[in-house]
Amino acid sequence: MTLSVSPDELFGDGVFETIHLRPAGPFLLPAHLARLAGSAALLDIAVPEITVDAHGSDGAEEALRIICTRRSHRVTVSPIPPETLRERREGVRVVSAGLGFAIGGKPPWSLWGAKTLSYAENFAARRWARARGADDLLWLSTEGYALEAPTASLVWLAGSDLCTVPYAEAQILPGTTAGHLLSLAPSVGLRPCHRMVTIDQLRGADAIWLASALRGLAFVTELDGVPRRRSRWTPILLDLLGY
């Protein structure tokens, strides 16, 4: 049996976006399309005009994916994995590990700021974390700054400051869900902040979450083997995002 896979997809030479598909339609679609264009620009890929049917799901939430390579693009819809929904409900245990890069030390051809099809290392990182009794991984710079998870952005609460990592300074992928959440923070009395944070500072945060399109917010219940108390803000922020 011969499978039809383009060379671009075979070698990961493309970009994609995963969008939360709701009964009302694709959530944050303009922001995802803008990030797709930014990722494509880093790979010198010309993104054609993409038309996404704005109709919503048939009741259950789903995952909508846009995949673009140098020669083609396609849009798919699939169920959200039960594991993802469980992490939203129950939270995640996280371990931290060094990436081997200093802030500003990535090579000029680095694609860490793009959402590419080359996700094997991201999934390998999560398997490494699970082999150590965790659910997910938090990448650190060599200076000890917390950056992001393999498939999610870092969000934390420090007093009344709701924070995420400044993606341009950290040279990481901009978080669509995290960015939207911070834009809504003032409506619940929190101040949005973009700041660098060391892993030691993060351990002292009032609450920590991983934010992504399908999980929404997953509360960090354990960091590097140390249990963390659940936060009353988790359901408030999930409701604010409409999950």
PDB file of C-alpha atoms in Angstrom:
ATOM      1  CA  MET A   1       0.000   0.000   0.000  1.00  0.00           C
ATOM      2  CA  THR A   2       1.418   3.370  -1.037  1.00  0.00           C
ATOM      3  CA  LEU A   3       0.619   6.417   1.078  1.00  0.00           C
ATOM      4  CA  SER A   4       0.571   9.806  -0.592  1.00  0.00           C
ATOM      5  CA  VAL A   5       2.714  12.104   1.565  1.00  0.00           C
ATOM      6  CA  SER A   6       4.348  15.174   0.095  1.00  0.00           C
ATOM      7  CA  PRO A   7       8.116  15.630   0.579  1.00  0.00           C
ATOM      8  CA  ASP A   8       7.344  18.843   2.481  1.00  0.00           C
ATOM      9  CA  GLU A   9       5.259  17.029   5.083  1.00  0.00           C
ATOM     10  CA  LEU A  10       7.674  14.082   5.183  1.00  0.00           C
ATOM     11  CA  PHE A  11      10.531  16.375   6.219  1.00  0.00           C
ATOM     12  CA  GLY A  12       8.443  18.704   8.381  1.00  0.00           C
ATOM     13  CA  ASP A  13       8.947  21.640   6.022  1.00  0.00           C
ATOM     14  CA  GLY A  14       5.644  23.339   6.720  1.00  0.00           C
ATOM     15  CA  VAL A  15       3.567  25.107   9.346  1.00  0.00           C
ATOM     16  CA  PHE A  16       0.260  24.507  11.046  1.00  0.00           C
ATOM     17  CA  GLU A  17      -2.282  25.909  13.478  1.00  0.00           C
ATOM     18  CA  THR A  18      -4.630  24.050  15.801  1.00  0.00           C
ATOM     19  CA  ILE A  19      -7.862  25.902  16.559  1.00  0.00           C
ATOM     20  CA  HIS A  20     -10.564  25.197  19.120  1.00  0.00           C
ATOM     21  CA  LEU A  21     -13.748  24.585  17.140  1.00  0.00           C
ATOM     22  CA  ARG A  22     -16.855  25.462  19.121  1.00  0.00           C
ATOM     23  CA  PRO A  23     -20.575  25.387  18.290  1.00  0.00           C
ATOM     24  CA  ALA A  24     -20.270  29.145  17.671  1.00  0.00           C
ATOM     25  CA  GLY A  25     -17.368  28.639  15.249  1.00  0.00           C
ATOM     26  CA  PRO A  26     -13.525  28.583  15.268  1.00  0.00           C
ATOM     27  CA  PHE A  27     -12.215  30.329  18.404  1.00  0.00           C
ATOM     28  CA  LEU A  28      -9.665  33.134  17.859  1.00  0.00           C
ATOM     29  CA  LEU A  29      -9.484  32.386  14.134  1.00  0.00           C
ATOM     30  CA  PRO A  30      -7.975  35.775  13.081  1.00  0.00           C
ATOM     31  CA  ALA A  31      -5.208  35.447  15.690  1.00  0.00           C
ATOM     32  CA  HIS A  32      -4.415  31.902  14.563  1.00  0.00           C
ATOM     33  CA  LEU A  33      -4.292  32.932  10.916  1.00  0.00           C
ATOM     34  CA  ALA A  34      -1.957  35.802  11.812  1.00  0.00           C
ATOM     35  CA  ARG A  35       0.347  33.434  13.681  1.00  0.00           C
ATOM     36  CA  LEU A  36       0.235  30.981  10.774  1.00  0.00           C
ATOM     37  CA  ALA A  37       1.396  33.760   8.457  1.00  0.00           C
ATOM     38  CA  GLY A  38       4.194  34.663  10.872  1.00  0.00           C
ATOM     39  CA  SER A  39       5.355  31.057  11.096  1.00  0.00           C
ATOM     40  CA  ALA A  40       5.249  30.689   7.314  1.00  0.00           C
ATOM     41  CA  ALA A  41       7.325  33.837   6.866  1.00  0.00           C
ATOM     42  CA  LEU A  42      10.115  32.330   8.991  1.00  0.00           C
ATOM     43  CA  LEU A  43      10.178  29.340   6.612  1.00  0.00           C
ATOM     44  CA  ASP A  44       9.878  31.498   3.470  1.00  0.00           C
ATOM     45  CA  ILE A  45       6.562  29.835   2.671  1.00  0.00           C
ATOM     46  CA  ALA A  46       3.945  31.836   0.797  1.00  0.00           C
ATOM     47  CA  VAL A  47       0.608  31.211   2.486  1.00  0.00           C
ATOM     48  CA  PRO A  48      -2.298  31.255   0.032  1.00  0.00           C
ATOM     49  CA  GLU A  49      -5.572  32.878   0.957  1.00  0.00           C
ATOM     50  CA  ILE A  50      -7.142  30.352   3.291  1.00  0.00           C
ATOM     51  CA  THR A  51     -10.879  30.079   3.587  1.00  0.00           C
ATOM     52  CA  VAL A  52     -12.092  28.358   6.729  1.00  0.00           C
ATOM     53  CA  ASP A  53     -15.765  27.514   6.946  1.00  0.00           C
ATOM     54  CA  ALA A  54     -16.972  29.628   9.865  1.00  0.00           C
ATOM     55  CA  HIS A  55     -19.640  27.125  10.898  1.00  0.00           C
ATOM     56  CA  GLY A  56     -19.267  25.667  14.362  1.00  0.00           C
ATOM     57  CA  SER A  57     -19.069  22.108  15.590  1.00  0.00           C
ATOM     58  CA  ASP A  58     -22.170  19.966  15.901  1.00  0.00           C
ATOM     59  CA  GLY A  59     -22.318  20.341  19.665  1.00  0.00           C
ATOM     60  CA  ALA A  60     -19.111  18.706  20.872  1.00  0.00           C
ATOM     61  CA  GLU A  61     -15.919  20.761  20.782  1.00  0.00           C
ATOM     62  CA  GLU A  62     -13.447  19.694  18.086  1.00  0.00           C
ATOM     63  CA  ALA A  63      -9.958  20.411  16.795  1.00  0.00           C
ATOM     64  CA  LEU A  64      -9.619  22.318  13.526  1.00  0.00           C
ATOM     65  CA  ARG A  65      -6.169  22.233  11.921  1.00  0.00           C
ATOM     66  CA  ILE A  66      -4.724  24.264   9.070  1.00  0.00           C
ATOM     67  CA  ILE A  67      -1.617  22.756   7.489  1.00  0.00           C
ATOM     68  CA  CYS A  68       0.492  24.658   4.959  1.00  0.00           C
ATOM     69  CA  THR A  69       3.549  23.455   3.051  1.00  0.00           C
ATOM     70  CA  ARG A  70       5.383  24.936   0.093  1.00  0.00           C
ATOM     71  CA  ARG A  71       3.147  23.095  -2.362  1.00  0.00           C
ATOM     72  CA  SER A  72      -0.228  22.705  -0.704  1.00  0.00           C
ATOM     73  CA  HIS A  73      -2.517  23.472   2.186  1.00  0.00           C
ATOM     74  CA  ARG A  74      -5.409  21.660   3.788  1.00  0.00           C
ATOM     75  CA  VAL A  75      -7.883  21.989   6.633  1.00  0.00           C
ATOM     76  CA  THR A  76      -8.954  19.072   8.851  1.00  0.00           C
ATOM     77  CA  VAL A  77     -11.410  18.601  11.712  1.00  0.00           C
ATOM     78  CA  SER A  78     -11.021  15.883  14.335  1.00  0.00           C
ATOM     79  CA  PRO A  79     -12.181  15.039  17.878  1.00  0.00           C
ATOM     80  CA  ILE A  80     -10.245  16.471  20.816  1.00  0.00           C
ATOM     81  CA  PRO A  81      -8.301  13.656  22.544  1.00  0.00           C
ATOM     82  CA  PRO A  82      -9.832  12.612  25.889  1.00  0.00           C
ATOM     83  CA  GLU A  83      -6.419  13.105  27.502  1.00  0.00           C
ATOM     84  CA  THR A  84      -6.479  16.784  26.558  1.00  0.00           C
ATOM     85  CA  LEU A  85      -9.916  17.260  28.108  1.00  0.00           C
ATOM     86  CA  ARG A  86      -8.768  15.413  31.226  1.00  0.00           C
ATOM     87  CA  GLU A  87      -5.783  17.735  31.628  1.00  0.00           C
ATOM     88  CA  ARG A  88      -8.127  20.723  31.421  1.00  0.00           C
ATOM     89  CA  ARG A  89     -10.332  19.258  34.153  1.00  0.00           C
ATOM     90  CA  GLU A  90      -7.709  17.737  36.444  1.00  0.00           C
ATOM     91  CA  GLY A  91      -4.543  19.728  35.784  1.00  0.00           C
ATOM     92  CA  VAL A  92      -1.018  18.583  34.922  1.00  0.00           C
ATOM     93  CA  ARG A  93       2.143  17.532  36.722  1.00  0.00           C
ATOM     94  CA  VAL A  94       5.151  19.320  35.229  1.00  0.00           C
ATOM     95  CA  VAL A  95       8.913  18.839  35.357  1.00  0.00           C
ATOM     96  CA  SER A  96      11.419  21.440  34.187  1.00  0.00           C
ATOM     97  CA  ALA A  97      14.466  20.748  32.024  1.00  0.00           C
ATOM     98  CA  GLY A  98      17.118  22.800  30.278  1.00  0.00           C
ATOM     99  CA  LEU A  99      16.908  23.455  26.558  1.00  0.00           C
ATOM    100  CA  GLY A 100      20.624  24.085  26.136  1.00  0.00           C
ATOM    101  CA  PHE A 101      20.152  27.653  24.877  1.00  0.00           C
ATOM    102  CA  ALA A 102      20.704  30.985  26.569  1.00  0.00           C
ATOM    103  CA  ILE A 103      18.237  33.826  26.014  1.00  0.00           C
ATOM    104  CA  GLY A 104      19.197  35.354  22.683  1.00  0.00           C
ATOM    105  CA  GLY A 105      21.566  32.482  22.006  1.00  0.00           C
ATOM    106  CA  LYS A 106      19.600  30.571  19.387  1.00  0.00           C
ATOM    107  CA  PRO A 107      21.152  30.489  15.902  1.00  0.00           C
ATOM    108  CA  PRO A 108      19.783  32.942  13.311  1.00  0.00           C
ATOM    109  CA  TRP A 109      18.060  30.121  11.413  1.00  0.00           C
ATOM    110  CA  SER A 110      16.229  28.912  14.530  1.00  0.00           C
ATOM    111  CA  LEU A 111      12.541  28.156  14.025  1.00  0.00           C
ATOM    112  CA  TRP A 112      11.591  28.187  17.715  1.00  0.00           C
ATOM    113  CA  GLY A 113       9.320  31.162  17.007  1.00  0.00           C
ATOM    114  CA  ALA A 114       7.362  29.216  14.364  1.00  0.00           C
ATOM    115  CA  LYS A 115       4.748  26.485  14.674  1.00  0.00           C
ATOM    116  CA  THR A 116       6.255  23.993  12.249  1.00  0.00           C
ATOM    117  CA  LEU A 117       5.343  20.443  11.292  1.00  0.00           C
ATOM    118  CA  SER A 118       8.623  19.277  12.875  1.00  0.00           C
ATOM    119  CA  TYR A 119       7.038  18.281  16.195  1.00  0.00           C
ATOM    120  CA  ALA A 120       8.892  15.015  16.858  1.00  0.00           C
ATOM    121  CA  GLU A 121      11.177  16.666  19.426  1.00  0.00           C
ATOM    122  CA  ASN A 122       8.196  18.286  21.162  1.00  0.00           C
ATOM    123  CA  PHE A 123       6.491  14.920  21.572  1.00  0.00           C
ATOM    124  CA  ALA A 124       9.767  13.307  22.632  1.00  0.00           C
ATOM    125  CA  ALA A 125      10.061  15.929  25.374  1.00  0.00           C
ATOM    126  CA  ARG A 126       6.589  15.057  26.674  1.00  0.00           C
ATOM    127  CA  ARG A 127       7.424  11.336  26.639  1.00  0.00           C
ATOM    128  CA  TRP A 128      10.600  12.092  28.589  1.00  0.00           C
ATOM    129  CA  ALA A 129       8.521  13.952  31.186  1.00  0.00           C
ATOM    130  CA  ARG A 130       6.002  11.109  31.423  1.00  0.00           C
ATOM    131  CA  ALA A 131       8.760   8.588  31.948  1.00  0.00           C
ATOM    132  CA  ARG A 132       9.605  10.624  35.043  1.00  0.00           C
ATOM    133  CA  GLY A 133       6.104  10.569  36.468  1.00  0.00           C
ATOM    134  CA  ALA A 134       4.908  13.918  35.080  1.00  0.00           C
ATOM    135  CA  ASP A 135       2.428  14.869  32.385  1.00  0.00           C
ATOM    136  CA  ASP A 136       4.342  17.650  30.669  1.00  0.00           C
ATOM    137  CA  LEU A 137       7.636  19.506  30.486  1.00  0.00           C
ATOM    138  CA  LEU A 138       8.639  23.136  31.033  1.00  0.00           C
ATOM    139  CA  TRP A 139      11.669  24.197  29.009  1.00  0.00           C
ATOM    140  CA  LEU A 140      14.324  26.380  30.663  1.00  0.00           C
ATOM    141  CA  SER A 141      17.076  28.547  29.227  1.00  0.00           C
ATOM    142  CA  THR A 142      20.630  27.972  30.461  1.00  0.00           C
ATOM    143  CA  GLU A 143      20.186  30.973  32.791  1.00  0.00           C
ATOM    144  CA  GLY A 144      17.214  29.243  34.398  1.00  0.00           C
ATOM    145  CA  TYR A 145      14.429  31.256  32.773  1.00  0.00           C
ATOM    146  CA  ALA A 146      11.159  29.373  32.280  1.00  0.00           C
ATOM    147  CA  LEU A 147      10.125  29.557  28.617  1.00  0.00           C
ATOM    148  CA  GLU A 148       7.274  27.328  27.432  1.00  0.00           C
ATOM    149  CA  ALA A 149       6.024  23.759  27.289  1.00  0.00           C
ATOM    150  CA  PRO A 150       6.381  21.614  24.146  1.00  0.00           C
ATOM    151  CA  THR A 151       2.758  22.279  23.122  1.00  0.00           C
ATOM    152  CA  ALA A 152       1.638  25.087  25.428  1.00  0.00           C
ATOM    153  CA  SER A 153       2.430  28.563  26.746  1.00  0.00           C
ATOM    154  CA  LEU A 154       3.290  29.330  30.356  1.00  0.00           C
ATOM    155  CA  VAL A 155       0.890  31.505  32.381  1.00  0.00           C
ATOM    156  CA  TRP A 156       1.217  32.314  36.068  1.00  0.00           C
ATOM    157  CA  LEU A 157      -0.345  34.470  38.768  1.00  0.00           C
ATOM    158  CA  ALA A 158       1.788  36.668  41.026  1.00  0.00           C
ATOM    159  CA  GLY A 159      -0.464  38.616  43.370  1.00  0.00           C
ATOM    160  CA  SER A 160      -2.852  40.442  41.041  1.00  0.00           C
ATOM    161  CA  ASP A 161      -0.510  40.136  38.039  1.00  0.00           C
ATOM    162  CA  LEU A 162      -1.485  37.565  35.403  1.00  0.00           C
ATOM    163  CA  CYS A 163       1.712  36.892  33.497  1.00  0.00           C
ATOM    164  CA  THR A 164       3.149  35.157  30.484  1.00  0.00           C
ATOM    165  CA  VAL A 165       6.613  35.101  28.905  1.00  0.00           C
ATOM    166  CA  PRO A 166       7.429  37.883  26.375  1.00  0.00           C
ATOM    167  CA  TYR A 167       7.798  35.738  23.277  1.00  0.00           C
ATOM    168  CA  ALA A 168      10.036  38.094  21.273  1.00  0.00           C
ATOM    169  CA  GLU A 169      12.572  38.438  24.089  1.00  0.00           C
ATOM    170  CA  ALA A 170      12.495  34.715  24.859  1.00  0.00           C
ATOM    171  CA  GLN A 171      12.521  33.725  21.152  1.00  0.00           C
ATOM    172  CA  ILE A 172       9.556  31.388  21.560  1.00  0.00           C
ATOM    173  CA  LEU A 173       6.221  30.872  19.837  1.00  0.00           C
ATOM    174  CA  PRO A 174       3.652  33.565  20.684  1.00  0.00           C
ATOM    175  CA  GLY A 175       0.792  32.019  22.636  1.00  0.00           C
ATOM    176  CA  THR A 176      -2.571  32.753  21.040  1.00  0.00           C
ATOM    177  CA  THR A 177      -4.667  31.518  23.971  1.00  0.00           C
ATOM    178  CA  ALA A 178      -2.348  33.080  26.556  1.00  0.00           C
ATOM    179  CA  GLY A 179      -2.353  36.406  24.726  1.00  0.00           C
ATOM    180  CA  HIS A 180      -6.135  36.480  24.543  1.00  0.00           C
ATOM    181  CA  LEU A 181      -6.444  35.571  28.211  1.00  0.00           C
ATOM    182  CA  LEU A 182      -4.180  38.440  29.248  1.00  0.00           C
ATOM    183  CA  SER A 183      -6.231  40.850  27.140  1.00  0.00           C
ATOM    184  CA  LEU A 184      -9.293  39.843  29.211  1.00  0.00           C
ATOM    185  CA  ALA A 185      -7.517  39.918  32.582  1.00  0.00           C
ATOM    186  CA  PRO A 186      -8.601  43.468  33.575  1.00  0.00           C
ATOM    187  CA  SER A 187     -12.269  42.408  33.363  1.00  0.00           C
ATOM    188  CA  VAL A 188     -11.722  40.192  36.442  1.00  0.00           C
ATOM    189  CA  GLY A 189      -9.447  42.594  38.308  1.00  0.00           C
ATOM    190  CA  LEU A 190      -6.079  41.208  37.213  1.00  0.00           C
ATOM    191  CA  ARG A 191      -3.237  43.125  35.582  1.00  0.00           C
ATOM    192  CA  PRO A 192      -1.739  41.617  32.407  1.00  0.00           C
ATOM    193  CA  CYS A 193       2.059  41.339  32.462  1.00  0.00           C
ATOM    194  CA  HIS A 194       4.715  40.046  30.104  1.00  0.00           C
ATOM    195  CA  ARG A 195       7.905  39.269  31.984  1.00  0.00           C
ATOM    196  CA  MET A 196      10.774  36.844  32.175  1.00  0.00           C
ATOM    197  CA  VAL A 197      10.665  34.515  35.160  1.00  0.00           C
ATOM    198  CA  THR A 198      13.254  32.114  36.562  1.00  0.00           C
ATOM    199  CA  ILE A 199      12.216  28.652  37.646  1.00  0.00           C
ATOM    200  CA  ASP A 200      12.928  29.616  41.280  1.00  0.00           C
ATOM    201  CA  GLN A 201      10.672  32.672  40.982  1.00  0.00           C
ATOM    202  CA  LEU A 202       8.001  30.595  39.296  1.00  0.00           C
ATOM    203  CA  ARG A 203       7.943  28.161  42.209  1.00  0.00           C
ATOM    204  CA  GLY A 204       6.791  31.062  44.388  1.00  0.00           C
ATOM    205  CA  ALA A 205       3.893  32.007  42.079  1.00  0.00           C
ATOM    206  CA  ASP A 206       0.346  31.903  43.430  1.00  0.00           C
ATOM    207  CA  ALA A 207      -0.750  29.691  40.537  1.00  0.00           C
ATOM    208  CA  ILE A 208       0.735  28.266  37.325  1.00  0.00           C
ATOM    209  CA  TRP A 209      -1.039  27.111  34.165  1.00  0.00           C
ATOM    210  CA  LEU A 210      -0.225  25.754  30.723  1.00  0.00           C
ATOM    211  CA  ALA A 211      -2.316  27.448  28.047  1.00  0.00           C
ATOM    212  CA  SER A 212      -3.115  26.032  24.608  1.00  0.00           C
ATOM    213  CA  ALA A 213      -5.940  26.058  22.093  1.00  0.00           C
ATOM    214  CA  LEU A 214      -7.465  22.691  22.945  1.00  0.00           C
ATOM    215  CA  ARG A 215      -6.653  22.466  26.643  1.00  0.00           C
ATOM    216  CA  GLY A 216      -7.555  26.065  27.291  1.00  0.00           C
ATOM    217  CA  LEU A 217      -5.888  26.284  30.708  1.00  0.00           C
ATOM    218  CA  ALA A 218      -4.427  23.310  32.549  1.00  0.00           C
ATOM    219  CA  PHE A 219      -3.557  24.065  36.167  1.00  0.00           C
ATOM    220  CA  VAL A 220      -0.099  22.875  37.255  1.00  0.00           C
ATOM    221  CA  THR A 221      -0.768  20.586  40.215  1.00  0.00           C
ATOM    222  CA  GLU A 222       2.878  19.629  40.710  1.00  0.00           C
ATOM    223  CA  LEU A 223       6.146  21.278  39.663  1.00  0.00           C
ATOM    224  CA  ASP A 224       9.367  19.259  39.829  1.00  0.00           C
ATOM    225  CA  GLY A 225       7.811  16.810  42.255  1.00  0.00           C
ATOM    226  CA  VAL A 226       6.423  19.449  44.636  1.00  0.00           C
ATOM    227  CA  PRO A 227       2.595  19.492  44.885  1.00  0.00           C
ATOM    228  CA  ARG A 228       0.825  22.814  44.387  1.00  0.00           C
ATOM    229  CA  ARG A 229      -2.511  23.897  45.840  1.00  0.00           C
ATOM    230  CA  ARG A 230      -5.316  24.418  43.366  1.00  0.00           C
ATOM    231  CA  SER A 231      -6.272  28.000  42.661  1.00  0.00           C
ATOM    232  CA  ARG A 232      -9.734  29.515  42.831  1.00  0.00           C
ATOM    233  CA  TRP A 233      -8.775  31.412  39.688  1.00  0.00           C
ATOM    234  CA  THR A 234      -8.718  28.336  37.450  1.00  0.00           C
ATOM    235  CA  PRO A 235     -12.504  28.071  36.883  1.00  0.00           C
ATOM    236  CA  ILE A 236     -12.754  31.866  36.659  1.00  0.00           C
ATOM    237  CA  LEU A 237     -10.159  32.073  33.904  1.00  0.00           C
ATOM    238  CA  LEU A 238     -11.514  29.042  32.051  1.00  0.00           C
ATOM    239  CA  ASP A 239     -14.946  30.654  32.095  1.00  0.00           C
ATOM    240  CA  LEU A 240     -13.413  33.911  30.891  1.00  0.00           C
ATOM    241  CA  LEU A 241     -12.004  32.025  27.881  1.00  0.00           C
ATOM    242  CA  GLY A 242     -15.304  30.248  27.286  1.00  0.00           C
ATOM    243  CA  TYR A 243     -14.096  26.689  27.996  1.00  0.00           C
TER     244      TYR A 243
END
